[in-house]
């Protein structure tokens, strides 16, 4: 793979659009246009036909009155609406930026107590600090309604981003002022450009001491070029912001006291929705929610016609199978909630109640002449796990739903809103195969189910392979490692159609351990380069996806907890051979009961324990990690024999603190013959009795 570096000139040139004066504020930016640092040797871009002297209102009017590209007279534009999605890599500040946008739009009362990351309303989102589900909200700025969709930043939830992009005309691409474009930045931008959306680049966190906004803008432009963006898309507007403080500006050195420049950029650069006002009703269902009182709620953008409360409609599926339904209630998004309305015009995003069997990808159309819109296409899953009923001796003690029927219904109900997931029946009636984008994608489902009262067992994650022309192919991922520095984006992207990148940031003194670890996982080093003034290095790896399962904990151990890992799918390649993901065996209890201090003292000499004295266990449960390869059966419930011989003083028992594994850790730890038992209150690991019987036979 050959890497190319594009050097951009930051100084002024004849081909660079002049930014407004440094003293420009949010009030006089309406007459401006989208500015970009343009490299001298880049391809020519056609200038947009927008008069610099025209006001924003005049500009909107001229574009609205211009003929549509298709030449049909029925098409028009909604001047009072903008639809945008905010996309970014994880931890680049999307949700915090939305918080500031909502506050400055007077969505909340002056004396109202508002928590941070308002859009992350899910408990798991707040606990993990990440966005998992896409959410809708809206604000009003200068008489224009701006519908905003907050999207996840983790690559495992890329399906949430893919299915909402057809609801908008443009995106706010938030990029960290230090890190620049990262793996998920590439993924979401690639999808947005395929839709033909306009892009406003927001360089966030410019107040960081080591911020380098000029480098970030140039690197982002390189990414546009690599993704074959059109000349008009490459002419993107750049806004510099501090999302936490609610400040923005066209220049990184001169920010306004509010987000006015960002709002102005949205109105100026995001096109108005182009609709068919007099056409037949068409609304593609992009998302669904469930309410205890209203039932299933379908969310989508109205592409044509007018939707009214109480009207009868036709629900069309992609295979042209249609059925009749009736609109019960109709809602639009205003500020931070849903507001009931009597009708919705084309171009707006709305929520529909009354059709309880509606699914994502179906079209709500005119009862007489309605037709289906193209369905939503999602990337295929790459990881599969088995879900089965709980067969341990402790079954039913903590959960409410323990039968295979309960498990089946819950898994297939998840498919109604999670398009990136697949569920298949397993070899037995009580086993189901669930496929997703990654282990985190499936772990979130598991955590939600256990909190809902389900008990079940899950097997180790397995990579989904393909057979092409009689050859077994497995998915590969590109792995980039940076020692104590920042990943230069032009090194991380590569030249392939990569959909996931693994980036590991770790200090230089642990470089040898990490390189050895990646070598054991069949990693192929593609590039190595010194990077940064502090003796940092950049290593680029191509690793089989199955080699990355369990790598996160191993990398953290090798780097003393100072590593950061991100992944992106690269391609399918030849089978790399066997991979040993774990060098140590497990300590397995061969007797059930309650653990004792006497037994734990002897057991901890053989490895690291997961249990503590007084804890109930069962036969076959994994109680620790063996210090050597291979499993070791032992008894941690053994009691001290009571005899007539007494000593003057009892021996003081000193026990090590047991190792506490989370759900994610357990999933990465288990191997082929092991299972994770998941209940509402406990997470245990055990040997798979079915595989153990086969080995014994």
CSV table of N, CA and C in Angstrom, one decimal, residues 325-388:
chain,number,residue,atom,x,y,z
A,325,UNK,N,-53.4,1.7,6.4
A,325,UNK,CA,-53.3,2.1,7.8
A,325,UNK,C,-53.9,3.5,8.0
A,326,UNK,N,-54.0,3.9,9.3
A,326,UNK,CA,-54.6,5.2,9.6
A,326,UNK,C,-53.7,5.9,10.6
A,327,UNK,N,-53.5,7.2,10.4
A,327,UNK,CA,-52.7,8.0,11.2
A,327,UNK,C,-53.5,8.4,12.5
A,328,UNK,N,-53.0,7.9,13.7
A,328,UNK,CA,-53.7,8.2,14.9
A,328,UNK,C,-53.3,9.6,15.4
A,329,UNK,N,-52.0,9.8,15.7
A,329,UNK,CA,-51.5,11.0,16.2
A,329,UNK,C,-50.3,11.4,15.3
A,330,UNK,N,-50.1,12.7,15.3
A,330,UNK,CA,-49.0,13.3,14.5
A,330,UNK,C,-48.2,14.3,15.3
A,331,UNK,N,-46.9,14.2,15.3
A,331,UNK,CA,-46.0,15.0,16.1
A,331,UNK,C,-44.9,15.6,15.2
A,332,UNK,N,-44.5,16.8,15.6
A,332,UNK,CA,-43.2,17.4,15.0
A,332,UNK,C,-42.3,17.7,16.2
A,333,UNK,N,-41.0,17.9,15.9
A,333,UNK,CA,-40.0,18.1,16.9
A,333,UNK,C,-39.9,19.6,17.1
A,334,UNK,N,-40.1,20.1,18.3
A,334,UNK,CA,-39.9,21.5,18.6
A,334,UNK,C,-39.1,21.6,19.9
A,335,UNK,N,-38.0,22.3,19.8
A,335,UNK,CA,-37.1,22.4,20.9
A,335,UNK,C,-36.7,21.0,21.4
A,336,UNK,N,-37.0,20.7,22.6
A,336,UNK,CA,-36.5,19.4,23.2
A,336,UNK,C,-37.5,18.3,23.3
A,337,UNK,N,-38.7,18.5,22.6
A,337,UNK,CA,-39.7,17.5,22.7
A,337,UNK,C,-40.5,17.4,21.5
A,338,UNK,N,-41.5,16.5,21.6
A,338,UNK,CA,-42.5,16.3,20.5
A,338,UNK,C,-43.8,17.1,20.8
A,339,UNK,N,-44.3,17.8,19.7
A,339,UNK,CA,-45.4,18.6,19.9
A,339,UNK,C,-46.5,18.1,18.9
A,340,UNK,N,-47.7,17.8,19.4
A,340,UNK,CA,-48.8,17.3,18.5
A,340,UNK,C,-49.3,18.4,17.5
A,341,UNK,N,-49.5,18.0,16.3
A,341,UNK,CA,-50.0,18.9,15.3
A,341,UNK,C,-51.1,18.2,14.5
A,342,UNK,N,-51.8,19.0,13.7
A,342,UNK,CA,-52.9,18.4,12.9
A,342,UNK,C,-52.4,18.0,11.5
A,343,UNK,N,-51.3,18.7,11.0
A,343,UNK,CA,-50.8,18.3,9.7
A,343,UNK,C,-49.3,18.7,9.6
A,344,UNK,N,-48.6,18.0,8.7
A,344,UNK,CA,-47.2,18.2,8.5
A,344,UNK,C,-47.0,18.4,7.0
A,345,UNK,N,-46.2,19.4,6.5
A,345,UNK,CA,-45.9,19.6,5.1
A,345,UNK,C,-44.6,18.9,4.8
A,346,UNK,N,-44.4,18.6,3.5
A,346,UNK,CA,-43.2,18.0,3.0
A,346,UNK,C,-42.0,18.8,3.4
A,347,UNK,N,-40.9,18.1,3.7
A,347,UNK,CA,-39.7,18.7,4.0
A,347,UNK,C,-39.4,18.7,5.5
A,348,UNK,N,-40.4,18.4,6.3
A,348,UNK,CA,-40.2,18.4,7.8
A,348,UNK,C,-40.0,17.0,8.3
A,349,UNK,N,-39.5,16.8,9.5
A,349,UNK,CA,-39.3,15.6,10.2
A,349,UNK,C,-40.4,15.4,11.2
A,350,UNK,N,-41.1,14.3,11.2
A,350,UNK,CA,-42.3,14.1,12.0
A,350,UNK,C,-42.3,12.7,12.6
A,351,UNK,N,-43.2,12.5,13.6
A,351,UNK,CA,-43.4,11.2,14.2
A,351,UNK,C,-44.9,10.9,14.1
A,352,UNK,N,-45.1,9.6,13.7
A,352,UNK,CA,-46.5,9.1,13.4
A,352,UNK,C,-46.9,8.0,14.4
A,353,UNK,N,-48.1,8.1,14.9
A,353,UNK,CA,-48.6,7.0,15.8
A,353,UNK,C,-49.9,6.4,15.1
A,354,UNK,N,-50.2,5.2,15.5
A,354,UNK,CA,-51.4,4.6,15.0
A,354,UNK,C,-51.2,3.4,14.1
A,355,UNK,N,-50.0,3.2,13.6
A,355,UNK,CA,-49.7,2.0,12.7
A,355,UNK,C,-48.8,1.1,13.5
A,356,UNK,N,-49.3,0.2,14.3
A,356,UNK,CA,-48.5,-0.6,15.2
A,356,UNK,C,-47.6,-1.6,14.6
A,357,UNK,N,-47.8,-2.0,13.3
A,357,UNK,CA,-47.0,-3.0,12.7
A,357,UNK,C,-46.0,-2.4,11.7
A,358,UNK,N,-45.8,-1.1,11.8
A,358,UNK,CA,-44.9,-0.5,10.8
A,358,UNK,C,-43.4,-0.8,11.2
A,359,UNK,N,-42.6,-0.9,10.1
A,359,UNK,CA,-41.2,-1.2,10.3
A,359,UNK,C,-40.3,-0.2,9.7
A,360,UNK,N,-39.0,-0.2,10.1
A,360,UNK,CA,-38.1,0.7,9.5
A,360,UNK,C,-37.8,0.3,8.0
A,361,UNK,N,-37.8,1.3,7.1
A,361,UNK,CA,-37.6,1.0,5.7
A,361,UNK,C,-38.9,1.0,4.9
A,362,UNK,N,-40.0,0.9,5.6
A,362,UNK,CA,-41.3,1.0,4.9
A,362,UNK,C,-41.7,2.4,4.6
A,363,UNK,N,-42.6,2.6,3.6
A,363,UNK,CA,-43.0,3.9,3.2
A,363,UNK,C,-44.5,4.2,3.5
A,364,UNK,N,-44.8,5.3,4.2
A,364,UNK,CA,-46.1,5.8,4.4
A,364,UNK,C,-46.5,6.6,3.1
A,365,UNK,N,-47.4,6.1,2.3
A,365,UNK,CA,-47.7,6.7,1.0
A,365,UNK,C,-49.2,7.0,0.9
A,366,UNK,N,-49.5,7.8,-0.2
A,366,UNK,CA,-50.9,8.1,-0.5
A,366,UNK,C,-51.7,6.8,-0.7
A,367,UNK,N,-53.0,6.9,-0.2
A,367,UNK,CA,-53.8,5.7,-0.2
A,367,UNK,C,-54.1,5.2,-1.6
A,368,UNK,N,-54.2,6.2,-2.5
A,368,UNK,CA,-54.6,5.8,-3.9
A,368,UNK,C,-53.4,5.6,-4.8
A,369,UNK,N,-52.5,6.5,-4.9
A,369,UNK,CA,-51.4,6.5,-5.9
A,369,UNK,C,-50.1,6.4,-5.2
A,370,UNK,N,-50.0,6.0,-4.0
A,370,UNK,CA,-48.7,6.0,-3.3
A,370,UNK,C,-47.8,4.9,-3.8
A,371,UNK,N,-46.5,5.1,-3.8
A,371,UNK,CA,-45.5,4.1,-4.2
A,371,UNK,C,-44.4,4.2,-3.1
A,372,UNK,N,-43.6,3.1,-3.1
A,372,UNK,CA,-42.6,2.9,-2.0
A,372,UNK,C,-41.3,3.7,-2.5
A,373,UNK,N,-40.6,4.3,-1.5
A,373,UNK,CA,-39.3,4.9,-1.7
A,373,UNK,C,-38.2,3.8,-1.6
A,374,UNK,N,-37.1,4.0,-2.1
A,374,UNK,CA,-36.0,3.0,-2.0
A,374,UNK,C,-35.7,2.8,-0.5
A,375,UNK,N,-35.5,1.5,-0.1
A,375,UNK,CA,-35.3,1.2,1.3
A,375,UNK,C,-33.9,1.6,1.7
A,376,UNK,N,-33.7,1.4,3.0
A,376,UNK,CA,-32.4,1.8,3.7
A,376,UNK,C,-31.5,0.6,3.6
A,377,UNK,N,-30.3,0.9,3.1
A,377,UNK,CA,-29.2,-0.1,2.9
A,377,UNK,C,-28.2,0.1,4.0
A,378,UNK,N,-27.8,-1.0,4.7
A,378,UNK,CA,-26.9,-1.0,5.8
A,378,UNK,C,-25.7,-1.9,5.6
A,379,UNK,N,-24.5,-1.6,6.0
A,379,UNK,CA,-23.4,-2.4,5.9
A,379,UNK,C,-23.6,-3.7,6.6
A,380,UNK,N,-23.1,-4.8,6.1
A,380,UNK,CA,-23.2,-6.2,6.7
A,380,UNK,C,-22.5,-6.3,8.0
A,381,UNK,N,-23.0,-7.1,9.0
A,381,UNK,CA,-22.3,-7.3,10.3
A,381,UNK,C,-21.1,-8.2,10.0
A,382,UNK,N,-20.2,-8.1,11.0
A,382,UNK,CA,-18.9,-8.8,10.9
A,382,UNK,C,-18.6,-9.8,12.1
A,383,UNK,N,-19.4,-9.7,13.2
A,383,UNK,CA,-19.2,-10.5,14.3
A,383,UNK,C,-20.5,-11.2,14.7
A,384,UNK,N,-20.4,-12.5,15.2
A,384,UNK,CA,-21.5,-13.3,15.6
A,384,UNK,C,-21.3,-13.9,16.9
A,385,UNK,N,-22.4,-13.9,17.7
A,385,UNK,CA,-22.4,-14.6,19.0
A,385,UNK,C,-23.6,-15.4,19.2
A,386,UNK,N,-23.5,-16.5,20.0
A,386,UNK,CA,-24.7,-17.4,20.3
A,386,UNK,C,-25.3,-17.0,21.6
A,387,UNK,N,-26.7,-16.9,21.6
A,387,UNK,CA,-27.5,-16.6,22.8
A,387,UNK,C,-28.3,-17.9,23.0
A,388,UNK,N,-28.3,-18.3,24.3
A,388,UNK,CA,-29.0,-19.5,24.7
A,388,UNK,C,-29.6,-19.3,26.0
